[in-house]
mmCIF file of C-alpha atoms and ligand atoms in Angstrom:
data_model
loop_
_atom_site.group_PDB
_atom_site.id
_atom_site.type_symbol
_atom_site.label_atom_id
_atom_site.label_comp_id
_atom_site.label_asym_id
_atom_site.label_seq_id
_atom_site.Cartn_x
_atom_site.Cartn_y
_atom_site.Cartn_z
ATOM 1 C CA MET A 25 12.571 8.688 -37.665
ATOM 2 C CA GLU A 26 12.567 5.440 -35.627
ATOM 3 C CA PHE A 27 9.933 4.774 -32.910
ATOM 4 C CA VAL A 28 10.378 3.851 -29.417
ATOM 5 C CA LYS A 29 7.502 1.910 -27.765
ATOM 6 C CA ILE A 30 6.046 3.325 -24.656
ATOM 7 C CA PHE A 31 5.286 0.541 -22.183
ATOM 8 C CA ASP A 32 3.075 2.048 -19.537
ATOM 9 C CA THR A 33 3.286 0.112 -15.928
ATOM 10 C CA THR A 34 0.781 2.850 -14.173
ATOM 11 C CA LEU A 35 -1.423 0.203 -13.237
ATOM 12 C CA ARG A 36 1.226 -2.084 -12.119
ATOM 13 C CA ASP A 37 4.426 -0.695 -10.824
ATOM 14 C CA GLY A 38 2.625 2.698 -10.671
ATOM 15 C CA GLU A 39 -0.072 1.246 -8.433
ATOM 16 C CA GLN A 40 2.444 0.084 -5.937
ATOM 17 C CA VAL A 41 2.686 3.494 -4.365
ATOM 18 C CA PRO A 42 1.333 2.773 -0.715
ATOM 19 C CA GLY A 43 -2.119 3.923 -0.343
ATOM 20 C CA CYS A 44 -3.166 4.218 -3.857
ATOM 21 C CA LYS A 45 -4.740 0.654 -4.676
ATOM 22 C CA LEU A 46 -7.338 1.099 -7.321
ATOM 23 C CA ASN A 47 -10.578 -0.871 -7.883
ATOM 24 C CA VAL A 48 -11.522 -2.847 -11.080
ATOM 25 C CA GLN A 49 -13.814 -0.104 -12.460
ATOM 26 C CA THR A 50 -10.928 2.635 -11.809
ATOM 27 C CA LYS A 51 -8.358 0.684 -13.548
ATOM 28 C CA LEU A 52 -10.753 0.075 -16.405
ATOM 29 C CA LYS A 53 -11.413 3.756 -16.784
ATOM 30 C CA ILE A 54 -7.598 4.597 -16.762
ATOM 31 C CA ALA A 55 -6.840 1.749 -19.051
ATOM 32 C CA ALA A 56 -9.355 2.808 -21.718
ATOM 33 C CA GLN A 57 -7.576 6.615 -21.316
ATOM 34 C CA LEU A 58 -4.094 5.066 -21.737
ATOM 35 C CA ASP A 59 -5.358 3.085 -24.757
ATOM 36 C CA GLU A 60 -6.522 6.208 -26.347
ATOM 37 C CA LEU A 61 -3.418 8.116 -25.379
ATOM 38 C CA GLY A 62 -1.596 5.652 -27.576
ATOM 39 C CA VAL A 63 0.691 3.533 -25.315
ATOM 40 C CA ASP A 64 2.240 0.597 -27.243
ATOM 41 C CA VAL A 65 2.163 -1.712 -24.165
ATOM 42 C CA LEU A 66 -0.268 -1.511 -21.081
ATOM 43 C CA GLU A 67 1.020 -3.687 -18.206
ATOM 44 C CA ALA A 68 -2.347 -4.286 -16.544
ATOM 45 C CA GLY A 69 -1.374 -5.958 -13.286
ATOM 46 C CA PHE A 70 0.343 -8.812 -11.370
ATOM 47 C CA PRO A 71 -2.633 -11.549 -11.589
ATOM 48 C CA ILE A 72 -1.150 -13.932 -8.983
ATOM 49 C CA SER A 73 -0.899 -11.090 -6.395
ATOM 50 C CA SER A 74 -4.434 -10.960 -5.685
ATOM 51 C CA PRO A 75 -7.979 -11.723 -7.047
ATOM 52 C CA GLY A 76 -8.562 -8.005 -7.669
ATOM 53 C CA ASP A 77 -5.644 -7.955 -9.782
ATOM 54 C CA PHE A 78 -6.500 -11.016 -11.557
ATOM 55 C CA LYS A 79 -9.961 -9.449 -12.271
ATOM 56 C CA SER A 80 -8.666 -6.149 -13.375
ATOM 57 C CA VAL A 81 -6.128 -8.117 -15.936
ATOM 58 C CA THR A 82 -9.030 -10.195 -17.117
ATOM 59 C CA GLU A 83 -11.388 -7.209 -17.525
ATOM 60 C CA ILE A 84 -8.772 -4.855 -18.936
ATOM 61 C CA SER A 85 -7.994 -7.569 -21.538
ATOM 62 C CA LYS A 86 -11.492 -7.940 -22.794
ATOM 63 C CA LEU A 87 -11.802 -3.992 -23.122
ATOM 64 C CA ILE A 88 -8.359 -2.861 -24.772
ATOM 65 C CA LYS A 89 -8.477 -2.786 -28.544
ATOM 66 C CA ASN A 90 -5.104 -1.314 -29.713
ATOM 67 C CA SER A 91 -2.476 -1.618 -26.951
ATOM 68 C CA VAL A 92 -0.562 -4.821 -26.134
ATOM 69 C CA VAL A 93 -2.014 -5.776 -22.695
ATOM 70 C CA CYS A 94 0.719 -7.203 -20.495
ATOM 71 C CA ALA A 95 0.599 -9.059 -17.193
ATOM 72 C CA LEU A 96 3.556 -9.589 -14.762
ATOM 73 C CA SER A 97 4.761 -12.902 -13.244
ATOM 74 C CA ARG A 98 7.751 -14.166 -11.267
ATOM 75 C CA ALA A 99 9.895 -16.974 -12.896
ATOM 76 C CA VAL A 100 7.318 -19.299 -11.295
ATOM 77 C CA ALA A 101 5.262 -21.987 -12.969
ATOM 78 C CA LYS A 102 1.753 -21.122 -11.134
ATOM 79 C CA ASP A 103 2.362 -17.111 -11.628
ATOM 80 C CA ILE A 104 2.852 -17.778 -15.295
ATOM 81 C CA GLU A 105 -0.254 -19.950 -15.536
ATOM 82 C CA VAL A 106 -2.222 -17.446 -13.541
ATOM 83 C CA ALA A 107 -1.025 -14.574 -15.847
ATOM 84 C CA ALA A 108 -1.839 -16.578 -19.031
ATOM 85 C CA GLU A 109 -5.426 -17.288 -17.850
ATOM 86 C CA ALA A 110 -6.189 -13.680 -16.960
ATOM 87 C CA LEU A 111 -4.884 -12.862 -20.487
ATOM 88 C CA LYS A 112 -6.788 -15.034 -22.191
ATOM 89 C CA HIS A 113 -9.059 -12.693 -23.728
ATOM 90 C CA ALA A 114 -6.686 -10.187 -24.897
ATOM 91 C CA LYS A 115 -6.206 -9.410 -28.447
ATOM 92 C CA ARG A 116 -2.356 -8.872 -28.209
ATOM 93 C CA PRO A 117 -1.296 -10.504 -24.958
ATOM 94 C CA ARG A 118 2.057 -10.438 -23.415
ATOM 95 C CA ILE A 119 3.630 -12.256 -20.420
ATOM 96 C CA HIS A 120 6.466 -10.396 -18.590
ATOM 97 C CA THR A 121 8.261 -12.760 -16.404
ATOM 98 C CA GLY A 122 11.649 -12.558 -14.866
ATOM 99 C CA ILE A 123 14.036 -12.850 -11.908
ATOM 100 C CA GLY A 124 16.644 -11.138 -9.920
ATOM 101 C CA THR A 125 20.022 -11.181 -11.657
ATOM 102 C CA SER A 126 22.452 -9.319 -9.462
ATOM 103 C CA ASP A 127 24.921 -11.126 -7.121
ATOM 104 C CA ASN A 128 23.103 -9.183 -4.365
ATOM 105 C CA HIS A 129 19.601 -10.663 -5.418
ATOM 106 C CA ILE A 130 21.180 -14.337 -6.127
ATOM 107 C CA LYS A 131 22.427 -14.456 -2.891
ATOM 108 C CA TYR A 132 20.243 -12.811 -0.464
ATOM 109 C CA LYS A 133 16.968 -13.144 -2.083
ATOM 110 C CA PHE A 134 17.216 -16.868 -3.785
ATOM 111 C CA ASN A 135 20.273 -18.293 -1.916
ATOM 112 C CA ALA A 136 21.230 -19.524 -5.381
ATOM 113 C CA THR A 137 23.966 -19.586 -8.020
ATOM 114 C CA ARG A 138 24.067 -17.821 -11.360
ATOM 115 C CA GLU A 139 23.770 -21.329 -12.860
ATOM 116 C CA GLN A 140 20.491 -21.793 -10.978
ATOM 117 C CA ILE A 141 18.848 -18.492 -11.861
ATOM 118 C CA LEU A 142 19.955 -18.792 -15.471
ATOM 119 C CA GLU A 143 18.108 -22.261 -15.654
ATOM 120 C CA ARG A 144 15.212 -20.702 -13.952
ATOM 121 C CA ALA A 145 14.791 -17.822 -16.486
ATOM 122 C CA ILE A 146 15.287 -20.010 -19.424
ATOM 123 C CA LYS A 147 12.439 -22.390 -18.031
ATOM 124 C CA ALA A 148 10.270 -19.264 -17.125
ATOM 125 C CA VAL A 149 10.376 -17.970 -20.645
ATOM 126 C CA SER A 150 10.063 -21.449 -22.425
ATOM 127 C CA TYR A 151 6.945 -22.141 -20.223
ATOM 128 C CA ALA A 152 5.259 -18.648 -20.995
ATOM 129 C CA LYS A 153 6.002 -19.097 -24.635
ATOM 130 C CA THR A 154 3.759 -22.170 -24.202
ATOM 131 C CA PHE A 155 0.786 -19.741 -23.726
ATOM 132 C CA VAL A 156 1.531 -16.632 -25.617
ATOM 133 C CA GLU A 157 3.875 -15.673 -28.559
ATOM 134 C CA ASP A 158 5.078 -12.332 -27.033
ATOM 135 C CA VAL A 159 7.220 -12.895 -23.993
ATOM 136 C CA GLU A 160 9.064 -10.079 -22.003
ATOM 137 C CA PHE A 161 11.830 -11.283 -19.704
ATOM 138 C CA TYR A 162 12.999 -8.823 -16.845
ATOM 139 C CA ALA A 163 16.454 -9.257 -15.330
ATOM 140 C CA GLU A 164 15.615 -7.461 -12.098
ATOM 141 C CA ASP A 165 18.350 -5.207 -10.594
ATOM 142 C CA ALA A 166 19.902 -5.323 -13.914
ATOM 143 C CA GLY A 167 21.326 -1.982 -12.827
ATOM 144 C CA ARG A 168 23.670 -3.693 -10.428
ATOM 145 C CA THR A 169 24.206 -6.758 -12.674
ATOM 146 C CA ASP A 170 27.493 -7.910 -13.980
ATOM 147 C CA ASN A 171 27.200 -7.025 -17.641
ATOM 148 C CA ASP A 172 28.852 -10.509 -18.740
ATOM 149 C CA PHE A 173 26.114 -12.517 -16.916
ATOM 150 C CA LEU A 174 23.494 -10.206 -17.940
ATOM 151 C CA ALA A 175 24.291 -10.632 -21.792
ATOM 152 C CA GLU A 176 24.591 -14.280 -21.269
ATOM 153 C CA ILE A 177 21.178 -14.531 -19.469
ATOM 154 C CA CYS A 178 19.573 -12.175 -22.062
ATOM 155 C CA GLU A 179 21.169 -14.375 -25.179
ATOM 156 C CA LYS A 180 19.734 -17.607 -23.625
ATOM 157 C CA VAL A 181 16.246 -16.304 -22.942
ATOM 158 C CA ILE A 182 16.261 -14.881 -26.599
ATOM 159 C CA ALA A 183 17.151 -18.461 -27.710
ATOM 160 C CA VAL A 184 13.879 -19.871 -26.134
ATOM 161 C CA GLY A 185 11.895 -16.960 -27.521
ATOM 162 C CA ALA A 186 11.978 -13.754 -25.284
ATOM 163 C CA THR A 187 10.654 -10.997 -27.570
ATOM 164 C CA VAL A 188 11.787 -8.152 -25.152
ATOM 165 C CA LEU A 189 14.521 -7.878 -22.614
ATOM 166 C CA ASN A 190 13.753 -5.483 -19.770
ATOM 167 C CA ILE A 191 16.838 -4.071 -18.086
ATOM 168 C CA PRO A 192 15.461 -2.634 -14.905
ATOM 169 C CA ASP A 193 17.358 -0.302 -12.752
ATOM 170 C CA THR A 194 15.409 -1.250 -9.841
ATOM 171 C CA THR A 195 16.862 0.431 -7.309
ATOM 172 C CA GLY A 196 17.424 3.759 -9.235
ATOM 173 C CA TYR A 197 21.331 3.812 -8.597
ATOM 174 C CA CYS A 198 22.766 4.001 -12.043
ATOM 175 C CA LEU A 199 24.145 7.117 -13.549
ATOM 176 C CA PRO A 200 22.800 7.862 -17.194
ATOM 177 C CA GLU A 201 26.343 7.316 -18.648
ATOM 178 C CA GLU A 202 26.663 4.115 -16.780
ATOM 179 C CA TYR A 203 23.084 2.990 -17.812
ATOM 180 C CA GLY A 204 23.461 4.054 -21.483
ATOM 181 C CA ALA A 205 26.927 2.092 -21.529
ATOM 182 C CA LYS A 206 25.017 -1.071 -20.129
ATOM 183 C CA ILE A 207 22.511 -0.730 -22.928
ATOM 184 C CA LYS A 208 25.248 -0.177 -25.579
ATOM 185 C CA TYR A 209 27.198 -3.198 -24.146
ATOM 186 C CA LEU A 210 24.274 -5.358 -24.403
ATOM 187 C CA LYS A 211 23.365 -4.294 -27.886
ATOM 188 C CA GLU A 212 26.926 -5.139 -28.918
ATOM 189 C CA ASN A 213 27.507 -8.639 -27.005
ATOM 190 C CA ILE A 214 24.170 -10.585 -27.324
ATOM 191 C CA LYS A 215 24.729 -12.488 -30.526
ATOM 192 C CA ASN A 216 21.083 -12.996 -31.131
ATOM 193 C CA ILE A 217 19.919 -9.274 -30.109
ATOM 194 C CA ASP A 218 18.516 -8.758 -33.650
ATOM 195 C CA LYS A 219 15.468 -11.355 -32.492
ATOM 196 C CA ALA A 220 14.565 -9.028 -29.461
ATOM 197 C CA ILE A 221 14.463 -5.287 -28.394
ATOM 198 C CA LEU A 222 15.985 -4.108 -25.249
ATOM 199 C CA SER A 223 13.472 -1.993 -22.769
ATOM 200 C CA CYS A 224 14.449 0.523 -20.227
ATOM 201 C CA HIS A 225 12.708 0.206 -16.994
ATOM 202 C CA CYS A 226 14.186 2.929 -14.771
ATOM 203 C CA HIS A 227 13.562 4.047 -10.905
ATOM 204 C CA ASN A 228 13.866 7.296 -9.525
ATOM 205 C CA ASP A 229 15.519 7.039 -6.448
ATOM 206 C CA LEU A 230 18.121 9.658 -7.304
ATOM 207 C CA GLY A 231 15.903 11.546 -9.522
ATOM 208 C CA LEU A 232 17.627 10.151 -12.860
ATOM 209 C CA ALA A 233 15.089 7.816 -14.019
ATOM 210 C CA THR A 234 14.087 9.928 -17.137
ATOM 211 C CA ALA A 235 17.650 10.835 -17.781
ATOM 212 C CA ASN A 236 18.603 7.204 -17.430
ATOM 213 C CA SER A 237 15.694 5.939 -20.009
ATOM 214 C CA ILE A 238 16.883 8.788 -22.479
ATOM 215 C CA ALA A 239 20.451 7.488 -22.163
ATOM 216 C CA GLY A 240 19.024 3.962 -22.731
ATOM 217 C CA VAL A 241 17.324 4.832 -26.035
ATOM 218 C CA GLN A 242 20.252 6.709 -27.344
ATOM 219 C CA ASN A 243 22.276 3.673 -26.911
ATOM 220 C CA GLY A 244 19.683 1.435 -28.716
ATOM 221 C CA ALA A 245 16.803 0.133 -26.378
ATOM 222 C CA ARG A 246 13.618 0.773 -27.960
ATOM 223 C CA GLN A 247 10.919 0.533 -25.341
ATOM 224 C CA ILE A 248 10.559 2.672 -22.181
ATOM 225 C CA GLU A 249 8.795 1.476 -19.299
ATOM 226 C CA CYS A 250 7.108 4.519 -17.298
ATOM 227 C CA THR A 251 4.129 5.719 -15.476
ATOM 228 C CA MET A 252 1.968 8.578 -15.743
ATOM 229 C CA ASN A 253 3.063 11.424 -13.443
ATOM 230 C CA GLY A 254 6.357 9.145 -12.608
ATOM 231 C CA ILE A 255 4.023 7.264 -9.988
ATOM 232 C CA GLY A 256 5.495 4.275 -8.598
ATOM 233 C CA GLU A 257 7.064 2.581 -5.478
ATOM 234 C CA ARG A 258 9.604 4.593 -3.052
ATOM 235 C CA ALA A 259 10.503 7.759 -5.257
ATOM 236 C CA GLY A 260 8.766 6.246 -8.395
ATOM 237 C CA ASN A 261 9.271 5.399 -12.070
ATOM 238 C CA THR A 262 10.269 7.194 -15.108
ATOM 239 C CA SER A 263 7.610 9.775 -16.079
ATOM 240 C CA LEU A 264 5.520 8.840 -19.274
ATOM 241 C CA GLU A 265 4.941 12.544 -20.054
ATOM 242 C CA GLU A 266 8.700 13.431 -19.733
ATOM 243 C CA VAL A 267 10.333 10.873 -22.011
ATOM 244 C CA VAL A 268 7.557 11.591 -24.506
ATOM 245 C CA MET A 269 8.039 15.215 -24.583
ATOM 246 C CA ILE A 270 11.964 15.056 -24.408
ATOM 247 C CA LEU A 271 11.880 12.957 -27.688
ATOM 248 C CA ARG A 272 9.511 15.174 -29.380
ATOM 249 C CA GLN A 273 11.357 18.340 -28.525
ATOM 250 C CA HIS A 274 14.396 16.882 -29.680
ATOM 251 C CA PRO A 275 13.916 15.790 -33.073
ATOM 252 C CA TYR A 276 17.732 15.411 -34.170
ATOM 253 C CA LEU A 277 17.859 12.419 -31.715
ATOM 254 C CA ARG A 278 15.811 10.860 -34.627
ATOM 255 C CA LEU A 279 13.549 9.109 -32.038
ATOM 256 C CA ASP A 280 9.840 9.573 -31.524
ATOM 257 C CA THR A 281 6.447 7.965 -29.866
ATOM 258 C CA ARG A 282 3.264 7.199 -31.158
ATOM 259 C CA ILE A 283 1.708 9.040 -28.015
ATOM 260 C CA ASN A 284 -0.952 11.596 -28.744
ATOM 261 C CA SER A 285 0.790 14.295 -26.409
ATOM 262 C CA LYS A 286 -2.325 16.498 -26.581
ATOM 263 C CA MET A 287 -3.912 14.023 -24.044
ATOM 264 C CA LEU A 288 -1.159 13.976 -21.670
ATOM 265 C CA TYR A 289 -2.603 16.754 -19.235
ATOM 266 C CA GLN A 290 -5.959 15.027 -19.061
ATOM 267 C CA THR A 291 -4.482 11.915 -18.720
ATOM 268 C CA SER A 292 -2.407 13.109 -15.730
ATOM 269 C CA ARG A 293 -5.130 14.777 -14.165
ATOM 270 C CA LEU A 294 -7.288 11.505 -14.306
ATOM 271 C CA VAL A 295 -4.661 9.435 -12.818
ATOM 272 C CA SER A 296 -3.881 11.902 -10.084
ATOM 273 C CA ASN A 297 -7.644 12.177 -9.297
ATOM 274 C CA GLU A 298 -8.334 8.471 -9.201
ATOM 275 C CA MET A 299 -5.335 7.679 -7.131
ATOM 276 C CA GLY A 300 -5.838 10.502 -4.723
ATOM 277 C CA MET A 301 -1.793 11.162 -5.630
ATOM 278 C CA PRO A 302 -1.378 15.202 -6.144
ATOM 279 C CA VAL A 303 1.136 16.341 -8.843
ATOM 280 C CA GLN A 304 3.881 18.581 -7.510
ATOM 281 C CA PRO A 305 3.108 22.071 -8.868
ATOM 282 C CA ASN A 306 6.384 22.329 -10.484
ATOM 283 C CA LYS A 307 6.291 18.926 -12.125
ATOM 284 C CA ALA A 308 7.708 18.765 -15.617
ATOM 285 C CA ILE A 309 5.168 18.922 -18.311
ATOM 286 C CA VAL A 310 1.828 18.468 -16.254
ATOM 287 C CA GLY A 311 2.416 20.342 -12.995
ATOM 288 C CA MET A 312 0.328 23.328 -12.255
ATOM 289 C CA ASN A 313 3.230 25.773 -12.659
ATOM 290 C CA ALA A 314 4.652 23.963 -15.807
ATOM 291 C CA PHE A 315 3.415 27.089 -18.202
ATOM 292 C CA ALA A 316 2.936 29.702 -15.547
ATOM 293 C CA HIS A 317 5.276 32.815 -15.300
ATOM 294 C CA SER A 318 5.221 34.899 -12.298
ATOM 295 C CA SER A 319 8.316 37.245 -12.340
ATOM 296 C CA GLY A 320 8.317 40.588 -14.404
ATOM 297 C CA ILE A 321 11.308 39.764 -16.538
ATOM 298 C CA HIS A 322 9.916 36.428 -17.713
ATOM 299 C CA GLN A 323 6.185 37.841 -18.046
ATOM 300 C CA ASP A 324 7.477 40.608 -20.373
ATOM 301 C CA GLY A 325 9.335 37.948 -22.564
ATOM 302 C CA VAL A 326 6.434 35.657 -22.704
ATOM 303 C CA ILE A 327 3.953 38.352 -23.518
ATOM 304 C CA LYS A 328 6.192 39.504 -26.329
ATOM 305 C CA LYS A 329 7.201 36.083 -27.651
ATOM 306 C CA ARG A 330 6.046 32.676 -26.051
ATOM 307 C CA ASP A 331 9.299 30.886 -26.708
ATOM 308 C CA THR A 332 11.383 33.250 -24.929
ATOM 309 C CA TYR A 333 10.892 31.233 -21.743
ATOM 310 C CA GLU A 334 8.734 28.192 -22.979
ATOM 311 C CA ILE A 335 10.272 25.410 -24.902
ATOM 312 C CA ILE A 336 7.011 23.555 -25.133
ATOM 313 C CA ASN A 337 3.847 24.857 -26.578
ATOM 314 C CA PRO A 338 1.260 24.175 -23.812
ATOM 315 C CA LYS A 339 -1.232 23.173 -26.416
ATOM 316 C CA ASP A 340 0.978 20.373 -27.467
ATOM 317 C CA VAL A 341 0.358 18.776 -23.945
ATOM 318 C CA GLY A 342 -3.066 19.628 -23.652
ATOM 319 C CA VAL A 343 -2.840 22.688 -21.654
ATOM 320 C CA THR A 344 -5.118 25.546 -22.760
ATOM 321 C CA ASP A 345 -2.721 28.411 -22.496
ATOM 322 C CA SER A 346 0.438 30.001 -20.505
ATOM 323 C CA ALA A 347 -0.352 31.628 -17.563
ATOM 324 C CA ILE A 348 0.606 34.913 -16.265
ATOM 325 C CA VAL A 349 0.505 35.003 -12.672
ATOM 326 C CA LEU A 350 0.091 38.356 -10.885
ATOM 327 C CA THR A 351 2.285 38.487 -7.840
ATOM 328 C CA ALA A 352 4.350 40.971 -6.434
ATOM 329 C CA ARG A 353 7.135 40.155 -8.733
ATOM 330 C CA SER A 354 5.133 41.023 -11.780
ATOM 331 C CA GLY A 355 5.750 44.084 -13.795
ATOM 332 C CA ARG A 356 3.675 46.728 -15.629
ATOM 333 C CA ALA A 357 3.599 44.440 -18.689
ATOM 334 C CA ALA A 358 1.646 41.557 -16.935
ATOM 335 C CA LEU A 359 -0.680 43.714 -15.358
ATOM 336 C CA ALA A 360 -1.481 45.435 -18.472
ATOM 337 C CA PHE A 361 -1.977 42.134 -20.437
ATOM 338 C CA ARG A 362 -4.189 40.544 -17.668
ATOM 339 C CA ALA A 363 -6.133 43.779 -17.325
ATOM 340 C CA LYS A 364 -6.578 43.827 -21.010
ATOM 341 C CA LYS A 365 -8.210 40.526 -21.050
ATOM 342 C CA ILE A 366 -10.997 41.502 -18.781
ATOM 343 C CA GLY A 367 -11.496 44.922 -20.706
ATOM 344 C CA TYR A 368 -9.294 47.566 -19.336
ATOM 345 C CA GLU A 369 -6.995 49.596 -21.442
ATOM 346 C CA PHE A 370 -4.493 52.219 -19.814
ATOM 347 C CA ASP A 371 -2.422 54.907 -21.285
ATOM 348 C CA LYS A 372 1.043 55.034 -19.600
ATOM 349 C CA LEU A 373 0.360 57.443 -16.721
ATOM 350 C CA GLU A 374 -3.004 55.443 -15.841
ATOM 351 C CA LEU A 375 -0.785 52.228 -16.080
ATOM 352 C CA ASP A 376 1.819 53.680 -13.573
ATOM 353 C CA ARG A 377 -1.157 54.463 -11.133
ATOM 354 C CA VAL A 378 -2.732 51.154 -11.097
ATOM 355 C CA TYR A 379 0.602 49.576 -10.949
ATOM 356 C CA ASP A 380 1.448 51.281 -7.635
ATOM 357 C CA GLN A 381 -2.059 50.293 -6.083
ATOM 358 C CA PHE A 382 -1.165 46.675 -7.481
ATOM 359 C CA LEU A 383 1.842 46.448 -5.656
ATOM 360 C CA ILE A 384 0.241 47.447 -2.491
ATOM 361 C CA TRP A 385 -2.338 44.534 -3.195
ATOM 362 C CA ALA A 386 0.306 42.234 -3.928
ATOM 363 C CA ASP A 387 2.284 42.483 -1.054
ATOM 364 C CA ARG A 388 -0.829 41.725 1.081
ATOM 365 C CA LYS A 389 -2.091 38.848 -0.995
ATOM 366 C CA LYS A 390 -0.004 35.902 -2.634
ATOM 367 C CA GLU A 391 -1.479 36.214 -5.733
ATOM 368 C CA ILE A 392 -3.628 38.776 -7.643
ATOM 369 C CA LYS A 393 -6.789 37.299 -9.336
ATOM 370 C CA ASP A 394 -8.958 38.780 -12.361
ATOM 371 C CA GLU A 395 -11.521 39.358 -9.875
ATOM 372 C CA ASP A 396 -9.260 41.941 -7.685
ATOM 373 C CA ILE A 397 -8.439 43.884 -10.742
ATOM 374 C CA PRO A 398 -11.369 46.132 -10.891
ATOM 375 C CA ALA A 399 -11.119 47.011 -7.244
ATOM 376 C CA ILE A 400 -7.499 47.881 -7.839
ATOM 377 C CA VAL A 401 -8.186 50.029 -10.875
ATOM 378 C CA ARG A 402 -11.176 51.773 -8.831
ATOM 379 C CA GLU A 403 -8.761 52.679 -5.842
ATOM 380 C CA SER A 404 -6.339 53.951 -8.329
ATOM 381 C CA ILE A 405 -8.852 56.550 -9.787
ATOM 382 C CA VAL A 406 -9.901 57.423 -6.291
ATOM 383 C CA LEU A 407 -6.321 58.251 -5.926
ATOM 384 C CA ILE A 408 -5.950 60.039 -9.136
ATOM 385 C CA LYS A 409 -9.046 62.188 -8.458
ATOM 386 C CA ASN A 410 -7.661 63.116 -5.012
HETATM 387 O O1 LIG B 515 11.845 -2.366 -10.941
HETATM 388 C C1 LIG B 515 11.619 -3.729 -11.424
HETATM 389 O O2 LIG B 515 12.786 -4.525 -11.263
HETATM 390 C C2 LIG B 515 10.466 -4.209 -11.556
HETATM 391 C C3 LIG B 515 10.525 -5.677 -12.492
HETATM 392 C C4 LIG B 515 9.662 -6.364 -11.715
HETATM 393 C C5 LIG B 515 9.999 -5.620 -13.709
HETATM 394 O O3 LIG B 515 9.447 -3.427 -11.619
HETATM 395 ZN ZN1 LIG B 516 9.878 -1.651 -11.453
#
């Protein structure tokens, strides 16, 4: 089994969600939780961007015991100096520096040439290296960058000390096969690749961030950059909980992470509550309905044997149990199961009667709760007596 590093960017890329800015205290609370969850790298912020972000990175650096603490910078000397200053108390500091490498970014953002971008990248990594040993280089918009140029820039920044190469699909445009092929190409064509690891950083504009990250690690990347609940700018980033559970549920891939998956649900709630960003009910792994069954056929199967309709044991992600939700689509098995939990047992005839009454209620109400069951049973008994 090989381990894929989890680089959590909830507090940097994730926090770029409009309206979700966090204060220092909240960031510290989330950082402590992520450290305990077992993330390998915790991107704490972009120190040059604001005094608040500088303070957050400084305080997180003092607090965190296990994870590498990382700070973002552009390929600009002042950014790198400020990132290094904010990281000075970190036990394991990393500077994350980089520049746009696609022709689109080179021409329209920088009005520059490939040669000039190459030079700036080398200079930035060399300068970051004077402050910390661990330097990650990002090739922004790598998803749309020419593979030969990408390999060349990666090779040159490794030569001056980059330890990690971040290959972002910044615009979330790549297809999984294309992103996987890009990682494979880099793995095969960067001569000094044995001195660094490749990292996936995928955005979710087409809903492919998770699939692309998995394609990346299947093709040789050994770090995934992701956020809790997949939050982030526009359609968000790769979901941490999704990549962790995909690798865990598919052991034949022989790739795993060091995340304590039993803490996923509580971490998801914490981030959602603190950011005021609700999690969609059908969100994989951590959504309210991720382990809820409401149709009769599925409920009957799950009651007989959980894995008829569940591929993950809810306890493995910190959810207490699967839920059997009573609606007008539920069958007798689900009703009997839920009624038994609150002390009712019926023979076949009684169950038929109670079920008829249940359906009348269920057509009126969206969902039948435990507290409705006694009234339904009482009404059924009255009907039987009459
Ligand atoms: O999406 C991206 O390209 C980024 C970089 C700044 C790492 O977030
Ligand atoms: Zn990003």
